[in-house]
Coordinates of C-alpha atoms and ligand atoms in Angstrom, one line a residue:
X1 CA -37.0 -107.6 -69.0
X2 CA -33.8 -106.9 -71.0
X3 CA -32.1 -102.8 -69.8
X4 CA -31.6 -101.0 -72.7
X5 CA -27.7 -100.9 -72.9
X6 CA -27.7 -97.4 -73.5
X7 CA -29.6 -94.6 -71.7
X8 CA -31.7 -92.8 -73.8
X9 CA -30.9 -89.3 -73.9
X10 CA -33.8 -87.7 -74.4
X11 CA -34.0 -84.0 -76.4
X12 CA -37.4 -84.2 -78.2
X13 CA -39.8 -82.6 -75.7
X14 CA -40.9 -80.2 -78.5
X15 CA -42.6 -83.9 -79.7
X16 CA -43.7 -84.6 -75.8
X17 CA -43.0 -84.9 -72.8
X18 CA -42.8 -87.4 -70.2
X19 CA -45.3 -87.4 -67.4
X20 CA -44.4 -85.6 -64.1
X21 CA -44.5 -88.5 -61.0
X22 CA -46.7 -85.4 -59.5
X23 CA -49.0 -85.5 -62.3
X24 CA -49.5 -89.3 -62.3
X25 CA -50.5 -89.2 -58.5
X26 CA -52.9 -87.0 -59.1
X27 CA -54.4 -88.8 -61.7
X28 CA -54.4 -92.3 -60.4
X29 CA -57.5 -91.9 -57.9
X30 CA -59.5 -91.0 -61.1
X31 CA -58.0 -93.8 -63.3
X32 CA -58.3 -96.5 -60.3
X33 CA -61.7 -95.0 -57.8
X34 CA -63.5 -92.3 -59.0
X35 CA -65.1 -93.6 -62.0
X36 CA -68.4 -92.3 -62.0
X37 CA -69.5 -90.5 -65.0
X38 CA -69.6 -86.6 -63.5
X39 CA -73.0 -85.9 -65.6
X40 CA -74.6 -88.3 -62.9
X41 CA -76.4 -87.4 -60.1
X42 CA -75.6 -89.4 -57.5
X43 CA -71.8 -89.6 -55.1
X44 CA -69.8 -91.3 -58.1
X45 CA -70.5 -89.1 -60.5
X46 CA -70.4 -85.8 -58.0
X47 CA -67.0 -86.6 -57.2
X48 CA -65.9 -86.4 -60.9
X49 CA -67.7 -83.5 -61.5
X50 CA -66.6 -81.6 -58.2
X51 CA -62.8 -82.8 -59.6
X52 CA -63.3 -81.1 -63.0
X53 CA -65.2 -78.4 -61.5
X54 CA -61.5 -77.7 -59.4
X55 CA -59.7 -78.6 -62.5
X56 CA -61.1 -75.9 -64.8
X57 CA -60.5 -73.5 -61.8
X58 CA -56.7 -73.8 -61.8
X59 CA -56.4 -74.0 -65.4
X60 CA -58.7 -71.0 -65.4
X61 CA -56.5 -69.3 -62.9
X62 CA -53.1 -70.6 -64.8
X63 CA -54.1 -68.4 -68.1
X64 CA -55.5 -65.1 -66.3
X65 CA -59.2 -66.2 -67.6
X66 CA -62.7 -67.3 -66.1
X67 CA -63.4 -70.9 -65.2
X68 CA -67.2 -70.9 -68.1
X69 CA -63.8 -69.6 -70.5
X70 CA -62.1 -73.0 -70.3
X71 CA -63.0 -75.9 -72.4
X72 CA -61.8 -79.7 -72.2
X73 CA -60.6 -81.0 -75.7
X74 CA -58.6 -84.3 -76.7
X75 CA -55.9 -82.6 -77.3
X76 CA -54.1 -79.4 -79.6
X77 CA -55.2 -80.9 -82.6
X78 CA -58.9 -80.2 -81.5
X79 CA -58.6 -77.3 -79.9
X80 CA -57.7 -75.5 -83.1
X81 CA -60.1 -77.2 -85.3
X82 CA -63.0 -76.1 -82.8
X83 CA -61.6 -72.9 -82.9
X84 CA -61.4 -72.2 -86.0
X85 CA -64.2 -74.2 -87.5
X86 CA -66.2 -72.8 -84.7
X87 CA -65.5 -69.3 -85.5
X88 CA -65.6 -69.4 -89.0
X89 CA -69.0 -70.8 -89.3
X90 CA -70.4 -69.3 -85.8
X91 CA -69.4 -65.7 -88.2
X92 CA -70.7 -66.6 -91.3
X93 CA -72.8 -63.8 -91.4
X94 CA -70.5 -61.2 -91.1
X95 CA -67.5 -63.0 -93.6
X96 CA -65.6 -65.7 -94.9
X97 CA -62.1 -64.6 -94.5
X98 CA -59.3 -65.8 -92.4
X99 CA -55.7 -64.9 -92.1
X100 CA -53.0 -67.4 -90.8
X101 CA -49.3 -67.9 -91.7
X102 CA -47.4 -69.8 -93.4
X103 CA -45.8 -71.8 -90.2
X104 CA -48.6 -72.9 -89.0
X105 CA -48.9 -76.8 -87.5
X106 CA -50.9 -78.6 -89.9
X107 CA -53.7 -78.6 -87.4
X108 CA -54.6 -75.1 -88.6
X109 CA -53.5 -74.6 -91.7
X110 CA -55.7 -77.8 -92.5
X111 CA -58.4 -76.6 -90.6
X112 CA -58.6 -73.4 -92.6
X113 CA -58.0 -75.7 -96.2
X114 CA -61.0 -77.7 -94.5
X115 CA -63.2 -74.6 -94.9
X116 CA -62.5 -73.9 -98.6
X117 CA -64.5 -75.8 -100.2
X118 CA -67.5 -74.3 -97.9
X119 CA -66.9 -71.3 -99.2
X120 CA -64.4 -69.7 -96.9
X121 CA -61.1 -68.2 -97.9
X122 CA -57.5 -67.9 -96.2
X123 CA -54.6 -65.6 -96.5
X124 CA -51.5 -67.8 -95.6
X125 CA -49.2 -64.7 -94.7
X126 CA -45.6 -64.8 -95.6
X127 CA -42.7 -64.9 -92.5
X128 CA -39.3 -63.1 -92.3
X129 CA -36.5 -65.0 -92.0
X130 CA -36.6 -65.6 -88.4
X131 CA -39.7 -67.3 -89.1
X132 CA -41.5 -63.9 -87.8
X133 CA -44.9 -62.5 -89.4
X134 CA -44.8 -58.6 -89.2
X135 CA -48.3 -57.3 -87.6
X136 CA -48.3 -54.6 -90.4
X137 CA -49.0 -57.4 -92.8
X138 CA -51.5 -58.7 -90.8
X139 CA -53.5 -55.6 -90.6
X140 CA -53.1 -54.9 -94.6
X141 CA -54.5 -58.4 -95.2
X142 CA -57.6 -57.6 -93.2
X143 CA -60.7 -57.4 -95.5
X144 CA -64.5 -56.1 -94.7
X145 CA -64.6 -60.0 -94.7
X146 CA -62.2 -61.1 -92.2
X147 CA -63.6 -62.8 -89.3
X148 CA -60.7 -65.2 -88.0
X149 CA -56.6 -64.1 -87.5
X150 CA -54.9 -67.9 -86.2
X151 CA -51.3 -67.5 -85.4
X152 CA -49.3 -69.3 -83.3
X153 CA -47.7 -68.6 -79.8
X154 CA -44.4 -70.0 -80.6
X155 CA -43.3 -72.1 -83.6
X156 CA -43.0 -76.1 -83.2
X157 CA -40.2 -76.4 -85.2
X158 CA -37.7 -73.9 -85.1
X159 CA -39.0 -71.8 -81.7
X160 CA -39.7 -68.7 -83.2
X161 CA -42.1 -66.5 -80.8
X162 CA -44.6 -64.6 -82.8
X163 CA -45.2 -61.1 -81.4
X164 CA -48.6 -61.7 -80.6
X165 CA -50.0 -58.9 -78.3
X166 CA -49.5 -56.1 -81.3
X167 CA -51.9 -58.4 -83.3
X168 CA -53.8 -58.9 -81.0
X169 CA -54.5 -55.2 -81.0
X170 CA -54.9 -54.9 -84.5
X171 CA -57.6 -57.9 -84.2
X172 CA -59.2 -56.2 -81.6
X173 CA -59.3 -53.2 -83.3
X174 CA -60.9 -54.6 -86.7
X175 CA -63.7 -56.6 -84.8
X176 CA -61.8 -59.7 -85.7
X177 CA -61.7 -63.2 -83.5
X178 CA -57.7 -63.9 -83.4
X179 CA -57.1 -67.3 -81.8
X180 CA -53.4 -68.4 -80.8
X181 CA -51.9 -72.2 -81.0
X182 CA -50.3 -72.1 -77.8
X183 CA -49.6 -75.3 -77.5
X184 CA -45.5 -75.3 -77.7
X185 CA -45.7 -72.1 -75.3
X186 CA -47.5 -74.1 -72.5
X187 CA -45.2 -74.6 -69.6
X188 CA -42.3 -72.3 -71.8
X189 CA -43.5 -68.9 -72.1
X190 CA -45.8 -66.7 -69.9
X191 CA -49.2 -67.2 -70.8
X192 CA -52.0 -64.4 -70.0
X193 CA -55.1 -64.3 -72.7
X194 CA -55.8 -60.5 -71.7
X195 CA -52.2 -59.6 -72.1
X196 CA -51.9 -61.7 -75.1
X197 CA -55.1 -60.2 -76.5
X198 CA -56.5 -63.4 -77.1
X199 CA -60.1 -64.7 -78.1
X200 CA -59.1 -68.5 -78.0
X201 CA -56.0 -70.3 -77.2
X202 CA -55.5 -73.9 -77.7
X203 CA -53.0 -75.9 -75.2
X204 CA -51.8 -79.1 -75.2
X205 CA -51.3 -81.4 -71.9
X206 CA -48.4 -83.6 -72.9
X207 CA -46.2 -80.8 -74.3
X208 CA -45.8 -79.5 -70.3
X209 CA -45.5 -82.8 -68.8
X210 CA -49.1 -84.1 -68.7
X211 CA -50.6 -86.5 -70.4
X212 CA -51.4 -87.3 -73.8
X213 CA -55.0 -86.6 -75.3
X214 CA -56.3 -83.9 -73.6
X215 CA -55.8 -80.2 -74.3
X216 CA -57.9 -76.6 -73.6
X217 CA -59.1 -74.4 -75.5
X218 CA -59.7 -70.8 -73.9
X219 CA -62.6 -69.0 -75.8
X220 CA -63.1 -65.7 -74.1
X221 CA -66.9 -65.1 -72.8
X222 CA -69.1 -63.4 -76.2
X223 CA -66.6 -65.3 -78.6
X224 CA -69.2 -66.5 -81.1
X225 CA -68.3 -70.3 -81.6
X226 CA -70.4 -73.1 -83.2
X227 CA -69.9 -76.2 -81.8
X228 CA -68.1 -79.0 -83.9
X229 CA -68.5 -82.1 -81.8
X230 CA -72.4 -82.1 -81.0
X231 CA -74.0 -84.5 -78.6
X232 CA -74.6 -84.6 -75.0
X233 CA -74.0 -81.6 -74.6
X234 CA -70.9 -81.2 -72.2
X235 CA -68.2 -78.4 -71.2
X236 CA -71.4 -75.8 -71.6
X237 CA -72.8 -77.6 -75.2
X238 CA -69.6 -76.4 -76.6
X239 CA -67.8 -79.5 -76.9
X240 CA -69.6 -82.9 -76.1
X241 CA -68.7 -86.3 -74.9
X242 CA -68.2 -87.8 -71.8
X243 CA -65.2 -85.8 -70.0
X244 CA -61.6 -87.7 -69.7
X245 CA -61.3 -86.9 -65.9
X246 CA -58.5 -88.2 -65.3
X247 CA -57.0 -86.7 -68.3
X248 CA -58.1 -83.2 -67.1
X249 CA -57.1 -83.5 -63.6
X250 CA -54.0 -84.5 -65.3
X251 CA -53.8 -81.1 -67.1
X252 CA -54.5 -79.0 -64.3
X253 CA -52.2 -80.2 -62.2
X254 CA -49.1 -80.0 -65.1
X255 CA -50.0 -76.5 -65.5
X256 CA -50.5 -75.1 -62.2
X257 CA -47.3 -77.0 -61.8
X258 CA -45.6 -75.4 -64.9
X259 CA -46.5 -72.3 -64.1
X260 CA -45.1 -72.5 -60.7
X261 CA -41.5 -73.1 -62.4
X262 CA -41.8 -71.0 -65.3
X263 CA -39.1 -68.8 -64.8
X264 CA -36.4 -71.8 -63.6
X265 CA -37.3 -74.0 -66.0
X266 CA -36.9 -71.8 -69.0
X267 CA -33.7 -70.3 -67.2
X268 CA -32.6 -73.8 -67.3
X269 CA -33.8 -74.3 -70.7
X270 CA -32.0 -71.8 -72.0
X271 CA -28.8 -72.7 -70.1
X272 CA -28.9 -76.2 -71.8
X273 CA -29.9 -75.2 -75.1
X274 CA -27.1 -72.5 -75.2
X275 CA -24.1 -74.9 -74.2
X276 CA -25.3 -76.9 -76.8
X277 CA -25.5 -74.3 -79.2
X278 CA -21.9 -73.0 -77.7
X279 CA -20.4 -76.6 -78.4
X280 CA -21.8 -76.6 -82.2
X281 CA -20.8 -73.6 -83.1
X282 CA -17.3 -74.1 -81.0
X283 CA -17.0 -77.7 -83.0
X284 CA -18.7 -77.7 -85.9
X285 CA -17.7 -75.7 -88.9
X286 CA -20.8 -74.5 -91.1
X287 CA -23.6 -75.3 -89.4
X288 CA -26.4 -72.3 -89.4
X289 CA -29.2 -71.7 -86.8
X290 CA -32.9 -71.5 -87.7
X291 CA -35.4 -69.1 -86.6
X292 CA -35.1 -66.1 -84.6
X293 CA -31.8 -65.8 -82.9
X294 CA -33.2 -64.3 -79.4
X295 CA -37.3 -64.3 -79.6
X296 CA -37.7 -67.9 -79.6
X297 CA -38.3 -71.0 -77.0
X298 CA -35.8 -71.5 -74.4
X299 CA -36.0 -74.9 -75.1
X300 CA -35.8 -75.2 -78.7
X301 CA -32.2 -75.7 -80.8
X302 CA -33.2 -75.9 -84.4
X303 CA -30.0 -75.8 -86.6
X304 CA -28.8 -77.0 -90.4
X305 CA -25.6 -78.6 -90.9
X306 CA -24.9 -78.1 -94.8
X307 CA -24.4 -80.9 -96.7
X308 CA -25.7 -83.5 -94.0
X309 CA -29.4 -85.9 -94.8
X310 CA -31.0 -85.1 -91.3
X311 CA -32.8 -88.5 -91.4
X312 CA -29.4 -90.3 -91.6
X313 CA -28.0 -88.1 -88.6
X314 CA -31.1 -88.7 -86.9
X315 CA -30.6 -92.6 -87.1
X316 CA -27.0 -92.1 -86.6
X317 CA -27.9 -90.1 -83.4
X318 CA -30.7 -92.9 -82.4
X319 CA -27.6 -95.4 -82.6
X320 CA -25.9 -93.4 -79.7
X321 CA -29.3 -93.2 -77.8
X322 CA -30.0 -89.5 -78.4
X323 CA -33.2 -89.0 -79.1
X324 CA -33.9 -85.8 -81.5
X325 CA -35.6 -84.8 -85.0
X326 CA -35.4 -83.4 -88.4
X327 CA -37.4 -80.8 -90.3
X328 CA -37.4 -83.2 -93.1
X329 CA -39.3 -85.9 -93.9
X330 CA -38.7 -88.9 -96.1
X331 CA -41.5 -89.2 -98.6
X332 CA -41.1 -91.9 -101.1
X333 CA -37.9 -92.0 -101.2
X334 CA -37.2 -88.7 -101.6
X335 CA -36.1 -85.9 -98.2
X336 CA -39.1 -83.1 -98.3
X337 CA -37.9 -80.2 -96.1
X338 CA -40.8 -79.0 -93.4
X339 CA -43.0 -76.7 -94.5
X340 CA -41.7 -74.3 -91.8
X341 CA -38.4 -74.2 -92.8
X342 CA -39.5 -73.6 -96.7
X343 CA -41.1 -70.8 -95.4
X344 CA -38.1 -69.7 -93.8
X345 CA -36.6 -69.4 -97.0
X346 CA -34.2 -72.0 -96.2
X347 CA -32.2 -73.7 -99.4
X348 CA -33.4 -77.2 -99.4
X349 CA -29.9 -78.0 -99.1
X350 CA -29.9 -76.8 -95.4
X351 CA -33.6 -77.2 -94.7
X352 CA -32.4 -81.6 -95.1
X353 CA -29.8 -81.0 -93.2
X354 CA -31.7 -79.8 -89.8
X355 CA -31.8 -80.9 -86.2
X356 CA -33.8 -79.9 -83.9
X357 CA -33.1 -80.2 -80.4
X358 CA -35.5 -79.5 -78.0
X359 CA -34.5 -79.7 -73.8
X360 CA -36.5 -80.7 -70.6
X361 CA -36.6 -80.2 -66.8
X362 CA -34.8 -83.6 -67.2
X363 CA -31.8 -82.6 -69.1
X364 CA -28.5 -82.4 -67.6
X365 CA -25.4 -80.5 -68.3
X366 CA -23.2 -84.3 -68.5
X367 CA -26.0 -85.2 -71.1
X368 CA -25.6 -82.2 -73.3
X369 CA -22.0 -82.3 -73.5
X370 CA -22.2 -86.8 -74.5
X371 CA -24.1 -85.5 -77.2
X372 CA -21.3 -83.2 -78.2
X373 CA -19.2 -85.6 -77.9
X374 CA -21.0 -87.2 -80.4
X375 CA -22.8 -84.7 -82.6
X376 CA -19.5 -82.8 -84.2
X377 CA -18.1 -86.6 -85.0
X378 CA -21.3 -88.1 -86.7
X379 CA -21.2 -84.9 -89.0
X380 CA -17.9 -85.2 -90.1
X381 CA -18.6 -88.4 -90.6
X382 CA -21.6 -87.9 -92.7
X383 CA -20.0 -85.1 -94.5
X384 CA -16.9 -87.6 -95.8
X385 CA -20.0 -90.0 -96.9
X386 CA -21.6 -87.7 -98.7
X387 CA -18.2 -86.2 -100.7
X388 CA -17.5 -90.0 -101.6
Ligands
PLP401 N1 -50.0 -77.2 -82.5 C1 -48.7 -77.2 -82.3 C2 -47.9 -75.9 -82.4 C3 -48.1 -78.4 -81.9 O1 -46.7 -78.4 -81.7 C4 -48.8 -79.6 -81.8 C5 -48.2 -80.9 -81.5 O2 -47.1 -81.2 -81.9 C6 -50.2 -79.5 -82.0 C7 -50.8 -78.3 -82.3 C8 -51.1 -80.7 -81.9 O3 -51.3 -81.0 -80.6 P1 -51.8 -82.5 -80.2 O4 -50.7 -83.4 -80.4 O5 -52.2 -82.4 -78.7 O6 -53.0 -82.8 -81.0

């Protein structure tokens, strides 16, 4: 096979992430040997079970929760749908309210506009400029009705790290069910559910180095939740199908793992992300950050260079093997900027011209400084264009 010419430097891992050589090992006895079906009875299928059995005891003990807590999902995406389906409809009785924010990954905002036209209704709360909800808001927009709070961990796009323990409280307080996306805080931020105050929270393998397809989601013991996959009854009749073994040992093992180097990673996160912030702002005039300027990811660069199409300096980027994205889209020909960075407040001006650049274990101080060697040049370059 042809080498690519280039190496591919890779500063997406907000998108996903590869898989750890450690993780892969542990998976292969379940993708090659172990293939019984663990709801059988006899040695196949009791060696799958006893592997999930271990799995959902590390993940268990990787989020401060109980092992019956965890639940096996394919991934983010239906973690929060079962969450917040769940608990809307498990709570019908007692409301049809939810509050979420306007930054939301379209896996929950579309949830909750899934559950309109059953009769449910959502607040979609306003953020600061940081990309910050303020818990006071959160506790005015509670009604008699309010049976759901979703808000995210951290923020996919532009890092921003919601303070999620006070509302919490506020949840707790009001009898209401508050879920968190976790899913770009796995393997970034500490994660406990009792410090967090959480009732569910949805995770995502291949954001901390697993694989793709399978996620968690935590639902604290008494959280009332109505099933939205039924069937054989697996993971406790809360979510059924035949379980993706090697998919969850996958998990566990990225997470115990990621937990284990928490603390250096994100210390060398943030190292990375800061010298490339450093060079930017040393190298390129006009160019803005987005979201908050200290409570965000350590591994997430989201900035706007004005007057730059961040699709074009993401294929210019692609041309020098840097891997990367944009909070804009191209839609029929035209650039929509991210519903994040709308809600921001950003002028579409900037909100087209951002990149986000998000680090990994794998990144290395000689790659960070090729792409500024690169970066400042391609938006000059698209800056002339753009004058002409
Ligand atoms: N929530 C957030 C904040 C995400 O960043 C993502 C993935 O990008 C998801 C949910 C969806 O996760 P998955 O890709 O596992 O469905």
């Amino acid at each position: 096979m042809e080498q690519d010419a280039i190496e591919t430097i890779y500063l997406d891992h907000a998108a996903t992430t590869p898989l750890d050589p450690r993780v892969v090992e542990a998976m292969l006895p379940y993708l090659r040997d172990h293939f019984g079906n663990p709801s059988s009875i006899y040695g196949l299928g009791r060696a799958t079970r006893a592997a999930i059995d271990r799995a959902r005891e590390e993940v268990a003990q990787a989020l401060g929760a109980r092992p019956t807590e965890i639940i096996f999902t394919s991934g983010g995406t239906e973690s929060d749908n079962t969450a917040i389906r769940g608990v809307a409809m498990a709570r019908r009785a007692d409301g049809n309210h939810i509050i979420t924010a306007a930054t939301e990954h379209h896996a929950v905002l579309h949830a909750c506009a899934w559950l309109e036209p059953l009769g449910f209704e959502t607040t979609v709360l306003p953020v600061d400029r940081d990309g910050r909800v303020d818990p006071d808001e959160v506790e005015r927009a509670i009604r008699p009705t309010t049976t759901l709070i979703t808000l995210m961990y951290a923020n996919n796009e532009i890092g921003t790290i919601q303070p999620l323990a006070d509302i919490g409280r506020i949840a707790r307080a009001r009898g209401v069910t508050f879920h968190t996306d976790a899913v770009q805080a796995g393997g970034a931020l500490p994660i406990d559910v009792d410090a967090l105050g959480a009732d569910l929270l949805s995770l995502s393998a291949h954001k901390f180095y697993g694989p793709k397809g399978v996620g968690v989601l935590y639902a604290r013991r008494g959280t009332p939740l109505l099933p939205q996959q039924p069937g054989g009854g697996q993971e406790r009749g809360r979510r059924s199908g035949t379980e993706n073994t090697a998919g969850i040992v996958g998990l566990a093992t990225a997470l115990t793992l990621a937990v284990g180097s928490l603390e250096s990673d994100a210390r060398h996160y943030g190292r990375l992300r800061d010298r490339l912030y450093d060079g930017l702002l040393a190298q390129v005039p006009d160019v803005t950050l987005n979201g908050h300027p200290t409570e965000r990811l350590p591994n997430n660069l989201n900035v706007s260079f004005r007057g730059v199409e961040g699709e074009s300096l993401l294929l210019n980027l692609d041309m020098h093997g840097i891997a990367a994205s944009s909070g804009s889209a191209c839609t029929a020909g035209s650039l929509d900027p991210s519903h994040v960075l709308t809600a921001i407040g950003l002028p579409r001006e900037l909100a087209q011209g951002s990149l986000r650049l998000s680090v990994g274990r794998g990144t290395t101080d000689e790659q960070a400084d090729r792409v500024l060697g690169v970066l400042p040049a391609t938006v000059a370059k698209l800056r002339n264009l753009a004058a002409v």
